CSV table of C-alpha atoms in Angstrom, one decimal:
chain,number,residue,atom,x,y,z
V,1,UNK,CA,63.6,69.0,107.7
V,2,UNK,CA,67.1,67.3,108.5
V,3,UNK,CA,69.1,70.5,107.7
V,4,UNK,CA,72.1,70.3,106.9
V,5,UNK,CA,73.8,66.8,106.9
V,6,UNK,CA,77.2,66.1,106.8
V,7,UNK,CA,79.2,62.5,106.2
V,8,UNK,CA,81.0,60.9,107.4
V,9,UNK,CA,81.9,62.1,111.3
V,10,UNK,CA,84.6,60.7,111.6
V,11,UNK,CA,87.7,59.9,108.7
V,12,UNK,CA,90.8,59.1,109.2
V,13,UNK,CA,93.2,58.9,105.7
V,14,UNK,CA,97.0,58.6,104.9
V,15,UNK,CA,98.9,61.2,103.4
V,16,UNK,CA,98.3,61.2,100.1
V,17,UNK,CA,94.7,59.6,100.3
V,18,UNK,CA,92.1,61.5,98.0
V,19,UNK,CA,88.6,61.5,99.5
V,20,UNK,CA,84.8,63.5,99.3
V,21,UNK,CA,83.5,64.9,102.1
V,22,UNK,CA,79.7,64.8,101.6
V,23,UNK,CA,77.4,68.2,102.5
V,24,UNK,CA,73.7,68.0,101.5
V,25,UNK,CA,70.6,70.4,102.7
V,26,UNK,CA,67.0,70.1,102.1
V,27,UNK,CA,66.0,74.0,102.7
V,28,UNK,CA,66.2,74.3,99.1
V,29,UNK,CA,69.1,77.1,100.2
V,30,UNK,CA,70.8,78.7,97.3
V,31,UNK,CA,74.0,79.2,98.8
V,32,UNK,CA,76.7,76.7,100.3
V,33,UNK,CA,80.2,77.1,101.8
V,34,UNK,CA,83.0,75.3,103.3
V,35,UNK,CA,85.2,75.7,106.4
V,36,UNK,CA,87.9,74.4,108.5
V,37,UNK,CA,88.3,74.5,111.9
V,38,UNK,CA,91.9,74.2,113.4
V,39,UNK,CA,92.3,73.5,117.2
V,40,UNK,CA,91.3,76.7,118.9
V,41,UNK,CA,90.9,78.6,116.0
V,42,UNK,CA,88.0,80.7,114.1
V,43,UNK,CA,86.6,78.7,111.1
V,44,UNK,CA,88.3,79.9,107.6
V,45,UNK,CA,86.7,79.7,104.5
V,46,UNK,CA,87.2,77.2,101.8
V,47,UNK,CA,85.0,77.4,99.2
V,48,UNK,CA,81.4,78.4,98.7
V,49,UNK,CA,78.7,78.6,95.9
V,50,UNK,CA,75.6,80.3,95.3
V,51,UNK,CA,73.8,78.2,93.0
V,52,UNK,CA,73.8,75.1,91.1
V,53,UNK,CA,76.9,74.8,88.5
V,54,UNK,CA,78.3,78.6,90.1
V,55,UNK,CA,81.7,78.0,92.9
V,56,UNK,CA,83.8,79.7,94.2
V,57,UNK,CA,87.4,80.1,96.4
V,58,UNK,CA,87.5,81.2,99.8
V,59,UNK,CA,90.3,81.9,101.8
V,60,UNK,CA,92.1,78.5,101.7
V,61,UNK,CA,91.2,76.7,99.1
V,62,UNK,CA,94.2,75.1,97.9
V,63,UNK,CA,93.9,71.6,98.3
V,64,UNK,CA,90.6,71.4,97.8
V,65,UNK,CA,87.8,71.2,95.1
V,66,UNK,CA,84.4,71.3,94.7
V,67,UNK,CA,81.4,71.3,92.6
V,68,UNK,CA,77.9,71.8,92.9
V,69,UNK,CA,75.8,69.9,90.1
V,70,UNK,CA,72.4,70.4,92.5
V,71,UNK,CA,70.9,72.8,95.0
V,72,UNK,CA,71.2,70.2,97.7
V,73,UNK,CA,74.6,69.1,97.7
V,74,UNK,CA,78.6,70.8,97.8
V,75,UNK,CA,81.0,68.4,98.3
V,76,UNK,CA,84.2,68.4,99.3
V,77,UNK,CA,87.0,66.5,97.4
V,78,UNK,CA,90.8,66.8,98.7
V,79,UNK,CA,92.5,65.8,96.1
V,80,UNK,CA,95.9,64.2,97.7
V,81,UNK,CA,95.4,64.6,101.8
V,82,UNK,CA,98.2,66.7,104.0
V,83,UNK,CA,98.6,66.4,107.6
V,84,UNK,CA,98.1,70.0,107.5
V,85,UNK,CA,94.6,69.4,106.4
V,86,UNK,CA,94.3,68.0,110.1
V,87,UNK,CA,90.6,69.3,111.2
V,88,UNK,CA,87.0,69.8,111.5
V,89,UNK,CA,85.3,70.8,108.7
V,90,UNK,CA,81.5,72.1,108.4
V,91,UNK,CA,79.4,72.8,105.6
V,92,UNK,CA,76.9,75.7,106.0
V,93,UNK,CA,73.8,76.8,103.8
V,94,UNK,CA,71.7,80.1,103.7
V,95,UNK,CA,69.2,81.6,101.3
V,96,UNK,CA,70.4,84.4,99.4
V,97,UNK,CA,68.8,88.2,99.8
V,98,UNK,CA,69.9,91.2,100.5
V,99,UNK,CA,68.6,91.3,104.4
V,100,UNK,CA,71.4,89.5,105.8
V,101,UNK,CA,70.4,85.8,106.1
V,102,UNK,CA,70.9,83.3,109.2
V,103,UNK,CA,73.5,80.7,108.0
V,104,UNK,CA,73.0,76.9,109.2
V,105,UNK,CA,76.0,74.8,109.9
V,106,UNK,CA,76.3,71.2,110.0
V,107,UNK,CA,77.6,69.1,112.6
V,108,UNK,CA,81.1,68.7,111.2
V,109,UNK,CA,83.8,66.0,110.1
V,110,UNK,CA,86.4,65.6,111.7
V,111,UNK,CA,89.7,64.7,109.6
V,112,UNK,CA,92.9,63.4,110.7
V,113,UNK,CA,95.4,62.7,108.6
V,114,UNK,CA,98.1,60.4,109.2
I,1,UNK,CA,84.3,93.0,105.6
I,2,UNK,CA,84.6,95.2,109.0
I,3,UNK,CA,87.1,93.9,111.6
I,4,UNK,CA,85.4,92.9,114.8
I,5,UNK,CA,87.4,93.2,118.2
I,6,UNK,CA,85.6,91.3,121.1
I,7,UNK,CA,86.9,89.9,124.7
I,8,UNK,CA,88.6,86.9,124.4
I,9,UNK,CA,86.9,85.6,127.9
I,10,UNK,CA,84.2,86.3,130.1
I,11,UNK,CA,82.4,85.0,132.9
I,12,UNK,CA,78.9,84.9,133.4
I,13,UNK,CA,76.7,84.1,136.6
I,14,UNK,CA,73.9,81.4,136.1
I,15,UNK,CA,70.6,83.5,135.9
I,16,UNK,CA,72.4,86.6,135.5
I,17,UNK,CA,72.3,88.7,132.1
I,18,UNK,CA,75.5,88.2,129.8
I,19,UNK,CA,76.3,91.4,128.0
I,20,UNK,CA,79.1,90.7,125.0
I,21,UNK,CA,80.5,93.7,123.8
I,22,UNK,CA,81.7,94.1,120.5
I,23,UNK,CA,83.8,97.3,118.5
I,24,UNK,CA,83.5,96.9,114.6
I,25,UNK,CA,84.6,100.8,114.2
I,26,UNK,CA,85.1,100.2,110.2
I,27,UNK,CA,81.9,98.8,109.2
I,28,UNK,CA,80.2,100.3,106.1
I,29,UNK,CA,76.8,101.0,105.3
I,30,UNK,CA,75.0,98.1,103.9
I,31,UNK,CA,77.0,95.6,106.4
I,32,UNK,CA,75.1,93.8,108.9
I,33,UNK,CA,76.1,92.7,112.5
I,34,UNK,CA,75.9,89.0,113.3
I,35,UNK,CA,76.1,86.8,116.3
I,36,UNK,CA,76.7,82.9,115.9
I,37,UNK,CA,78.0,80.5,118.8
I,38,UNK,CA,79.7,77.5,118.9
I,39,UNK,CA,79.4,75.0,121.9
I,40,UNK,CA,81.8,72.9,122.5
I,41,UNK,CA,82.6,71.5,119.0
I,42,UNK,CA,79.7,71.8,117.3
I,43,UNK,CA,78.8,73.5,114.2
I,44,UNK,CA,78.3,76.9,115.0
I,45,UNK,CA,74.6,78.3,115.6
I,46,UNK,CA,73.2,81.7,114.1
I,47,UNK,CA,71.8,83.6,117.3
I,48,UNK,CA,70.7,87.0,116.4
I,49,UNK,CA,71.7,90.1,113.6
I,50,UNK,CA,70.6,93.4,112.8
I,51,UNK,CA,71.5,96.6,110.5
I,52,UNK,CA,70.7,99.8,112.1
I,53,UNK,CA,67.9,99.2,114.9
I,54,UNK,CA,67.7,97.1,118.1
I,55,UNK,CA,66.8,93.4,117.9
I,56,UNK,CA,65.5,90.8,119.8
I,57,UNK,CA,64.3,87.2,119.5
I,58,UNK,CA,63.9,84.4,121.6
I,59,UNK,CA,67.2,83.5,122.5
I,60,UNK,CA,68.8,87.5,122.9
I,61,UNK,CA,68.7,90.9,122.3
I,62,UNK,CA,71.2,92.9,120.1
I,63,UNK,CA,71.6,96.4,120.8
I,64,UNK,CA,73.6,98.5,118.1
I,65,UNK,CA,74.9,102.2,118.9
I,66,UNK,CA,73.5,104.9,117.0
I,67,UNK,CA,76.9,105.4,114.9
I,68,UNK,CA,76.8,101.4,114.5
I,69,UNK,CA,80.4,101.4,115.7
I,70,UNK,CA,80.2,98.4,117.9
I,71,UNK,CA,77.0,96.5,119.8
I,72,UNK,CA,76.6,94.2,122.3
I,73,UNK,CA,74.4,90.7,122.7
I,74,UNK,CA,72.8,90.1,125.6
I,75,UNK,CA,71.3,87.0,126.9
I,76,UNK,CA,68.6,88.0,129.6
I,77,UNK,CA,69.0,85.0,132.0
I,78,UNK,CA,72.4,82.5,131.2
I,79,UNK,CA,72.2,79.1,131.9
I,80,UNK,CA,75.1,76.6,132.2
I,81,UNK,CA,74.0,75.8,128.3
I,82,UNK,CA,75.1,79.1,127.4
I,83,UNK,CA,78.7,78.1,127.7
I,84,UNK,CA,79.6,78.3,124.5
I,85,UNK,CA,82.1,80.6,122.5
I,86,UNK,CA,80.5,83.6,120.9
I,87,UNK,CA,80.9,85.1,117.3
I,88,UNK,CA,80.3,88.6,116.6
I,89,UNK,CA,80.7,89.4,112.7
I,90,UNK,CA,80.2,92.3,110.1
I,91,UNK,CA,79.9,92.4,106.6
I,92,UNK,CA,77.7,92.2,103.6
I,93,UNK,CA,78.0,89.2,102.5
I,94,UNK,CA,77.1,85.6,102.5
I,95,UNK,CA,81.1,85.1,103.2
I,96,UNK,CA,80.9,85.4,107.1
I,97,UNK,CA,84.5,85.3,108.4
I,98,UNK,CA,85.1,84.0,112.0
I,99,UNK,CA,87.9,85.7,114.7
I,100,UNK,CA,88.9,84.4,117.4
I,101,UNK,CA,85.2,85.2,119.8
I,102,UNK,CA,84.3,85.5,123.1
I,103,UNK,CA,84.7,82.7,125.3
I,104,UNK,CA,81.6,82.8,127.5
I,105,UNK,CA,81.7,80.8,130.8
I,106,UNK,CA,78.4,80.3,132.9
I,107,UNK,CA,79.3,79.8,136.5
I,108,UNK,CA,76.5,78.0,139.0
């Protein structure tokens, strides 16, 4: 199993830019989520889903979209890129049951933007 | 979700046991305790959770108080690996949400 994979690493847009962050799993996980990580902050939430077609907002989500048209992939589309969007985001997948479930993250791109 | 309150810092000798305290005095019923850590800046990595009883796998042990109020992780024998910083969390949910954690320095 890969895991989770995320692309690219590295990215590096003007303000204004659009872009897709790419997140794909091969667990077969049903749910999927989004965060950002400022400098020497906790990760927020951006969005999440918990099945094909089904998505949802997280804490910050504006800016963002996503969609999930198949189990293995979420991405991430900002829509018109912010230097506030400055940071490292990670995608993260788990099954989904009621006994509390081990969440597996990504390595993480990191953004600037310019 | 419950708050979580946990040191921002600690150090830790090499070989030693790490104990990381954590108060989450507002958690309900049904919400579970997680630990995930994040080293250096990668993605973080899901160490250990439990409910009501005691845990422990291979990489720690998590010990919960009877009234689940707060809980500590311990890792038995720190290496210079386990430099990392350390995420406790409560709640229900698939939705974790992150604080600040424990910095955890390993010393040689």
């Amino acid at each position: 199993n890969a895991g989770v994979t995320q692309t690219p690493k590295f990215q590096v847009l003007k303000t204004g830019q659009s872009m897709t962050l790419q997140c794909a799993q091969d667990m077969n996980h049903e749910y999927m989520s989004w965060y950002r990580q400022d400098p020497g902050m906790g990760l927020r939430l951006i969005h999440y889903s918990v099945g094909a077609g089904i998505t949802d907002q997280g804490e910050v989500p504006n800016g963002y979209n996503v969609s999930r048209s198949t189990t293995e992939d979420f991405p991430l589309r900002l829509l018109s890129a912010a230097p506030s969007q400055t940071s490292v985001y990670f995608c993260a997948s788990s099954y989904l049951s009621g006994a509390g479930n081990e969440q597996f993250f990504g390595p993480g791109t990191r953004l600037t933007v310019l | 979700d419950a708050k979580t309150t946990q040191p921002t810092s600690m150090d830790c000798a090499e070989g030693r046991a790490a104990n990381l305290p954590c108060n989450h005095s507002t958690i309900s019923g049904n919400e579970y305790v997680y630990w995930y850590r994040q080293i250096h800046s990668q993605g973080p990595q899901y160490i250990i959770h439990g409910l009501k009883n005691n845990e422990t796998n291979e990489m720690a042990s998590l010990i919960i108080t009877e009234d689940r109020k707060s809980s500590t992780l311990i890792l038995p024998h720190a290496t210079l690996r386990d430099t990392a910083v350390y995420y406790c969390i409560a709640q229900g949910a698939q939705k974790l949400v992150f604080g600040q954690g424990t910095r955890l320095t390993i010393n040689p």
